[in-house]
Amino acid sequence: MSSKRFAEVIVEVKSSGVDRPFHYEVPEAMRDRVHIGTRVLVPFGPRRLEGYIVGLAEAADVTKTKAILEVLDDEPPLTPDLVELASWLSERYLCTRAASVQALLPSGMRAKASTKLQLVDEPPAVTPGSLEAELLHTLQESPNRTKEQLIAEHPRWRSILREWTAKGILKESYQVKQGAQMKTVVYLTCAVQGESFQSALAELGRAKKQKEVLAYLFDQGEPVLMKAVLSELNASTATLKPLVEKGYVQKELREVLRDPYGIEHGRLEQPLPLTPLQRSAYDQIAAAVASEKPETFLLHGVTGSGKTEVYLQAIASCVQQGRQAIMLVPEISLTPQMVERFKKRFGDAVAVMHSRLSAGEKFDEWRRIRQGDVTIVVGARSAIFAPFRSIGLMIIDEEHEASYKQDDHPKYLAREVAMYRGRQHGATVVLGSATPALETRWWAHQGQIGLLEMSDRVLGQNLPKVRVVDMRNELQEGNRSMFSSSLKQGIEKRLEKGEQIILFLNRRGFATFVLCRSCGYVARCRECEIPLTYHKARGLEQLRCHYCGYAERMPHVCPDCGGDHVRHFGTGTQRVEEELNRVFTGVNVIRMDVDTTSGKGSHADLLQRFRNREAQILLGTQMIAKGLDFPNVTLVGVISADTSLFVPDFRAAERTFQLLTQVAGRAGRHQLPGEVIVQSYNPQHYAVQFAKQQDYDRFFQHEIRVRYGVHNPPFCELTAFTSVNVNEDESLRIARKLEERLRNAFGGREDVTLLGTSPAPLSRLQGKYRFNVVLKYGRFKQVAEQIRSVYQELAQEAQKAGGYLSIDVNAQMIL
Ligand code: ADP
Ligand code: ZN
């Protein structure tokens, strides 16, 4: 096809200087195999790099083009709409197109190109014992060693290899290895029938086990999984070998897709009859899906209002119409129970995508989606890129969650990607939450997106009562413990009745800093300058930095004043656990934080143990705040609401409100009534007060005025730049220069506000100094061009200065 003479290729290099497609010639023989989205191997300067075809043309507007070396795919991994999405991503989030394309593919997909070497001529004459002789020996002994491997082992072989290739002694060819391999299994079939089966048995004579295997396969009459045969008959591969060699049994390799959950779903579960509120929400979503017009809804439903059932039935209706659906949930709530719920409803039609899968598992799930083997994907953030052909519905549950913003390039926000894909596919987007992001609720309020409300709990239970305890009074009354008397009594009551309790701490050891009571010295990380956290394990007292991992021993003498009044303060999960064991003798506590859940599967194990009532108390950080559903929990305690309230971020009040509401939603979801106790030193704060009343609407009314007053989102959008450098002066210089350039670009514009250079909240991280510049503006489209050109210039300058400049468009958290 003549229209495929030239290809535009995005080459996989990080530098923003080469962030544009390059033209390559497509050799005649490859023209049938290249499509938009196909991966190719191309020469790029002295290197060979992987790239993606983003365009095909009859003519190239450049005079000299090199030819494509290799076509890497038979089926292009990227569909044309994904190629389009990639360029939108780089425009929206100002990152390279290579980074965008990479984000769309599972990590296992990335191929590694290597060079195979072959000796062609008579081996060269070499001096025994020389480097050349060694190399020649290696080449002859292990011909599969790649050039890259050889050079990695012996860098000095590089020049000899070059010389021999030039002389024609060695021939190079490229081979490409997929990062993740397809997994195969062996099947066995009996290859002898009737008469020949009888004579085979006879010939095997006294080889009893072999005869048994052969007869078994004969009886089965169809290919059987080798592993199953061997375990069924308690035979070994040694028994099998002669049977295969004699041709009695045939071996066959079959490709399988790994199934990370392997849930036996048996009979599929039926949908529940919907309540009137659920029905109304469902009807509107289903109608939008059927219309095939892009539409977005906020599904604002209190905890326990039955949002999941609405999701499930809306997905079913989408699939019935022959289209596909994407369901996003926060990584942390993607528990086996959650996945099971989908598998039970939809069986094999579901693929699961999350970060704990191995590269191979991810690759397989991705292929199942790409090949059309499944119609539904349930996954964390990146599942929004699922390569479906015709998407009808995308649902984002707990849409306000901060984890829906990617923190590396492309720094996308899942709901924005969903809305873009919605326009591409004519698909419906549902943003579900009990505590929507202020922006989302504002758009619904303004009528820019649809609003579906479910204000009652399905099972008619009342929302739990929330009590706020003023911890300042406790101290005045002489209670120096971390448990107020109400919380203490509440726990005792539950323990007596055999009911369960969840205790919530806002961050792992957040407040457990170390302070000298004589001089006020606080132990800080030498690299990051943030307070170190006290840890105690097996009697060893340590201080650790939560950002860089730095650790030191707990000092017993103050490094500043030499006094011996150094103490650790505050309440980390470990300290609460110790305290619980001290105050409530014989109580069983399960602690869940980053320390106890780092192993694969341990998160789910701990929850299962709590579900089995192996412990009365579940104590944890954020990770227990959402998505969990325990029938026997009747008390939820928040040890301190203050820790999240005083983060230097304008969203702190919103986050605190969301957290407290969600935690409260954990209690009393079932027959037993629930109670929530929130402890705080700032009980009068509006975020705490409205959370106590579980009143989202009034919180919204209050907070939206605050945002309007100081001109923060949703009344503008905000892009943050961070200059990072080991050298403080250089870091500051780049930030200042950026500020000046931005001021020149936007000076006098009413829709733009510049917040000048300031030390970042994490002013020093891993030994590097960080300064922020923040830009507020009305519409991104009206500032994008200027931002891009200023950013590119300064990013290069920052690199030359040995640091870097990062950009976060529509930043959700500025650190
Ligand atoms: P949400 O996600 O809105 O917090 P869930 O989806 O977890 O609420 O539902 C709360 C509880 O109500 C669950 O136990 C669920 O099985 C149950 N439920 C939901 N819809 C129905 C229904 N239509 N009939 C009966 N039970 C329902
Ligand atoms: Zn540190």
mmCIF file of N, CA and C in Angstrom, residues 433-491:
data_model
loop_
_atom_site.group_PDB
_atom_site.id
_atom_site.type_symbol
_atom_site.label_atom_id
_atom_site.label_comp_id
_atom_site.label_asym_id
_atom_site.label_seq_id
_atom_site.Cartn_x
_atom_site.Cartn_y
_atom_site.Cartn_z
ATOM 1 N N SER A 433 -19.731 8.944 45.080
ATOM 2 C CA SER A 433 -19.114 9.232 46.366
ATOM 3 C C SER A 433 -20.171 9.617 47.397
ATOM 4 N N ALA A 434 -19.820 9.417 48.659
ATOM 5 C CA ALA A 434 -20.659 9.932 49.740
ATOM 6 C C ALA A 434 -20.215 11.354 50.077
ATOM 7 N N THR A 435 -18.960 11.644 49.742
ATOM 8 C CA THR A 435 -18.382 12.948 50.041
ATOM 9 C C THR A 435 -17.640 13.441 48.800
ATOM 10 N N PRO A 436 -18.356 13.862 47.776
ATOM 11 C CA PRO A 436 -17.705 14.211 46.509
ATOM 12 C C PRO A 436 -16.662 15.316 46.669
ATOM 13 N N ALA A 437 -15.711 15.331 45.768
ATOM 14 C CA ALA A 437 -14.748 16.434 45.719
ATOM 15 C C ALA A 437 -15.536 17.724 45.535
ATOM 16 N N LEU A 438 -15.049 18.781 46.144
ATOM 17 C CA LEU A 438 -15.790 20.031 46.072
ATOM 18 C C LEU A 438 -16.038 20.462 44.622
ATOM 19 N N GLU A 439 -15.022 20.258 43.782
ATOM 20 C CA GLU A 439 -15.173 20.616 42.370
ATOM 21 C C GLU A 439 -16.337 19.858 41.728
ATOM 22 N N THR A 440 -16.367 18.549 41.952
ATOM 23 C CA THR A 440 -17.392 17.721 41.317
ATOM 24 C C THR A 440 -18.789 18.176 41.750
ATOM 25 N N ARG A 441 -18.936 18.408 43.054
ATOM 26 C CA ARG A 441 -20.236 18.806 43.567
ATOM 27 C C ARG A 441 -20.637 20.176 43.012
ATOM 28 N N TRP A 442 -19.645 21.032 42.834
ATOM 29 C CA TRP A 442 -19.901 22.364 42.288
ATOM 30 C C TRP A 442 -20.398 22.278 40.840
ATOM 31 N N TRP A 443 -19.765 21.438 40.034
ATOM 32 C CA TRP A 443 -20.210 21.285 38.634
ATOM 33 C C TRP A 443 -21.637 20.770 38.580
ATOM 34 N N ALA A 444 -21.958 19.832 39.501
ATOM 35 C CA ALA A 444 -23.314 19.291 39.528
ATOM 36 C C ALA A 444 -24.290 20.397 39.920
ATOM 37 N N HIS A 445 -23.863 21.186 40.893
ATOM 38 C CA HIS A 445 -24.652 22.318 41.353
ATOM 39 C C HIS A 445 -24.915 23.287 40.200
ATOM 40 N N GLN A 446 -23.928 23.516 39.370
ATOM 41 C CA GLN A 446 -24.027 24.434 38.246
ATOM 42 C C GLN A 446 -24.714 23.810 37.033
ATOM 43 N N GLY A 447 -25.015 22.524 37.128
ATOM 44 C CA GLY A 447 -25.680 21.860 36.010
ATOM 45 C C GLY A 447 -24.748 21.445 34.873
ATOM 46 N N GLN A 448 -23.428 21.517 35.100
ATOM 47 C CA GLN A 448 -22.507 21.085 34.042
ATOM 48 C C GLN A 448 -22.459 19.571 33.929
ATOM 49 N N ILE A 449 -22.722 18.883 35.026
ATOM 50 C CA ILE A 449 -22.861 17.427 34.982
ATOM 51 C C ILE A 449 -24.166 17.072 35.705
ATOM 52 N N GLY A 450 -24.678 15.872 35.433
ATOM 53 C CA GLY A 450 -25.937 15.455 36.047
ATOM 54 C C GLY A 450 -25.761 15.124 37.519
ATOM 55 N N LEU A 451 -26.830 15.244 38.288
ATOM 56 C CA LEU A 451 -26.754 14.929 39.714
ATOM 57 C C LEU A 451 -27.762 13.848 40.068
ATOM 58 N N LEU A 452 -27.262 12.757 40.625
ATOM 59 C CA LEU A 452 -28.120 11.672 41.100
ATOM 60 C C LEU A 452 -27.904 11.563 42.600
ATOM 61 N N GLU A 453 -28.974 11.672 43.375
ATOM 62 C CA GLU A 453 -28.793 11.642 44.819
ATOM 63 C C GLU A 453 -29.467 10.443 45.465
ATOM 64 N N MET A 454 -28.766 9.832 46.409
ATOM 65 C CA MET A 454 -29.351 8.742 47.192
ATOM 66 C C MET A 454 -29.058 9.075 48.657
ATOM 67 N N SER A 455 -30.065 9.620 49.330
ATOM 68 C CA SER A 455 -29.799 10.167 50.664
ATOM 69 C C SER A 455 -30.194 9.229 51.803
ATOM 70 N N ASP A 456 -30.692 8.039 51.468
ATOM 71 C CA ASP A 456 -31.048 7.099 52.535
ATOM 72 C C ASP A 456 -30.263 5.810 52.427
ATOM 73 N N ARG A 457 -30.060 5.194 53.580
ATOM 74 C CA ARG A 457 -29.420 3.890 53.564
ATOM 75 C C ARG A 457 -30.428 2.825 53.137
ATOM 76 N N VAL A 458 -29.941 1.848 52.377
ATOM 77 C CA VAL A 458 -30.806 0.807 51.829
ATOM 78 C C VAL A 458 -31.558 0.059 52.912
ATOM 79 N N LEU A 459 -30.808 -0.385 53.905
ATOM 80 C CA LEU A 459 -31.424 -1.247 54.896
ATOM 81 C C LEU A 459 -32.140 -0.445 55.970
ATOM 82 N N GLY A 460 -32.319 0.858 55.690
ATOM 83 C CA GLY A 460 -33.105 1.703 56.583
ATOM 84 C C GLY A 460 -32.439 2.015 57.911
ATOM 85 N N GLN A 461 -31.187 1.574 58.112
ATOM 86 C CA GLN A 461 -30.538 1.893 59.378
ATOM 87 C C GLN A 461 -30.282 3.390 59.432
ATOM 88 N N ASN A 462 -30.288 3.924 60.648
ATOM 89 C CA ASN A 462 -29.940 5.321 60.788
ATOM 90 C C ASN A 462 -28.444 5.474 60.610
ATOM 91 N N LEU A 463 -28.053 6.667 60.196
ATOM 92 C CA LEU A 463 -26.620 6.934 60.174
ATOM 93 C C LEU A 463 -26.152 6.923 61.620
ATOM 94 N N PRO A 464 -24.945 6.475 61.876
ATOM 95 C CA PRO A 464 -24.485 6.350 63.252
ATOM 96 C C PRO A 464 -24.398 7.715 63.931
ATOM 97 N N LYS A 465 -24.570 7.715 65.233
ATOM 98 C CA LYS A 465 -24.403 8.938 66.023
ATOM 99 C C LYS A 465 -22.911 9.236 66.160
ATOM 100 N N VAL A 466 -22.555 10.485 65.968
ATOM 101 C CA VAL A 466 -21.157 10.864 66.113
ATOM 102 C C VAL A 466 -21.009 11.784 67.316
ATOM 103 N N ARG A 467 -20.109 11.423 68.212
ATOM 104 C CA ARG A 467 -19.850 12.264 69.374
ATOM 105 C C ARG A 467 -18.442 12.838 69.252
ATOM 106 N N VAL A 468 -18.322 14.142 69.444
ATOM 107 C CA VAL A 468 -17.001 14.761 69.408
ATOM 108 C C VAL A 468 -16.568 15.052 70.832
ATOM 109 N N VAL A 469 -15.386 14.575 71.188
ATOM 110 C CA VAL A 469 -14.890 14.778 72.553
ATOM 111 C C VAL A 469 -13.787 15.831 72.535
ATOM 112 N N ASP A 470 -13.942 16.839 73.379
ATOM 113 C CA ASP A 470 -12.946 17.896 73.477
ATOM 114 C C ASP A 470 -11.789 17.419 74.357
ATOM 115 N N MET A 471 -10.672 17.173 73.752
ATOM 116 C CA MET A 471 -9.546 16.597 74.492
ATOM 117 C C MET A 471 -8.907 17.599 75.457
ATOM 118 N N ARG A 472 -9.145 18.894 75.238
ATOM 119 C CA ARG A 472 -8.587 19.884 76.156
ATOM 120 C C ARG A 472 -9.222 19.744 77.539
ATOM 121 N N ASN A 473 -10.533 19.456 77.546
ATOM 122 C CA ASN A 473 -11.213 19.237 78.825
ATOM 123 C C ASN A 473 -10.669 18.007 79.545
ATOM 124 N N GLU A 474 -10.407 16.971 78.760
ATOM 125 C CA GLU A 474 -9.896 15.743 79.359
ATOM 126 C C GLU A 474 -8.616 16.031 80.143
ATOM 127 N N LEU A 475 -7.736 16.834 79.499
ATOM 128 C CA LEU A 475 -6.460 17.148 80.119
ATOM 129 C C LEU A 475 -6.679 17.942 81.403
ATOM 130 N N GLN A 476 -7.603 18.910 81.313
ATOM 131 C CA GLN A 476 -7.917 19.726 82.498
ATOM 132 C C GLN A 476 -8.428 18.866 83.641
ATOM 133 N N GLU A 477 -9.181 17.839 83.269
ATOM 134 C CA GLU A 477 -9.735 16.975 84.306
ATOM 135 C C GLU A 477 -8.749 15.919 84.760
ATOM 136 N N GLY A 478 -7.513 16.063 84.288
ATOM 137 C CA GLY A 478 -6.472 15.184 84.789
ATOM 138 C C GLY A 478 -6.333 13.863 84.038
ATOM 139 N N ASN A 479 -7.030 13.715 82.910
ATOM 140 C CA ASN A 479 -6.858 12.497 82.119
ATOM 141 C C ASN A 479 -5.728 12.714 81.121
ATOM 142 N N ARG A 480 -4.562 12.111 81.403
ATOM 143 C CA ARG A 480 -3.408 12.331 80.529
ATOM 144 C C ARG A 480 -3.289 11.234 79.478
ATOM 145 N N SER A 481 -4.217 10.322 79.464
ATOM 146 C CA SER A 481 -4.121 9.192 78.526
ATOM 147 C C SER A 481 -4.612 9.619 77.142
ATOM 148 N N MET A 482 -4.339 8.815 76.141
ATOM 149 C CA MET A 482 -4.763 9.156 74.791
ATOM 150 C C MET A 482 -6.221 8.787 74.565
ATOM 151 N N PHE A 483 -6.835 8.072 75.512
ATOM 152 C CA PHE A 483 -8.245 7.741 75.375
ATOM 153 C C PHE A 483 -9.066 8.612 76.320
ATOM 154 N N SER A 484 -10.027 9.312 75.775
ATOM 155 C CA SER A 484 -10.934 10.091 76.609
ATOM 156 C C SER A 484 -11.761 9.111 77.429
ATOM 157 N N SER A 485 -12.411 9.621 78.490
ATOM 158 C CA SER A 485 -13.170 8.666 79.302
ATOM 159 C C SER A 485 -14.349 8.086 78.512
ATOM 160 N N SER A 486 -14.943 8.872 77.596
ATOM 161 C CA SER A 486 -16.048 8.308 76.796
ATOM 162 C C SER A 486 -15.563 7.170 75.904
ATOM 163 N N LEU A 487 -14.417 7.385 75.259
ATOM 164 C CA LEU A 487 -13.919 6.338 74.373
ATOM 165 C C LEU A 487 -13.573 5.092 75.180
ATOM 166 N N LYS A 488 -12.970 5.310 76.340
ATOM 167 C CA LYS A 488 -12.579 4.186 77.173
ATOM 168 C C LYS A 488 -13.803 3.369 77.581
ATOM 169 N N GLN A 489 -14.840 4.082 78.043
ATOM 170 C CA GLN A 489 -16.073 3.377 78.426
ATOM 171 C C GLN A 489 -16.707 2.666 77.238
ATOM 172 N N GLY A 490 -16.715 3.373 76.101
ATOM 173 C CA GLY A 490 -17.286 2.783 74.886
ATOM 174 C C GLY A 490 -16.611 1.468 74.530
ATOM 175 N N ILE A 491 -15.277 1.456 74.613
ATOM 176 C CA ILE A 491 -14.530 0.239 74.284
ATOM 177 C C ILE A 491 -14.875 -0.874 75.280
#
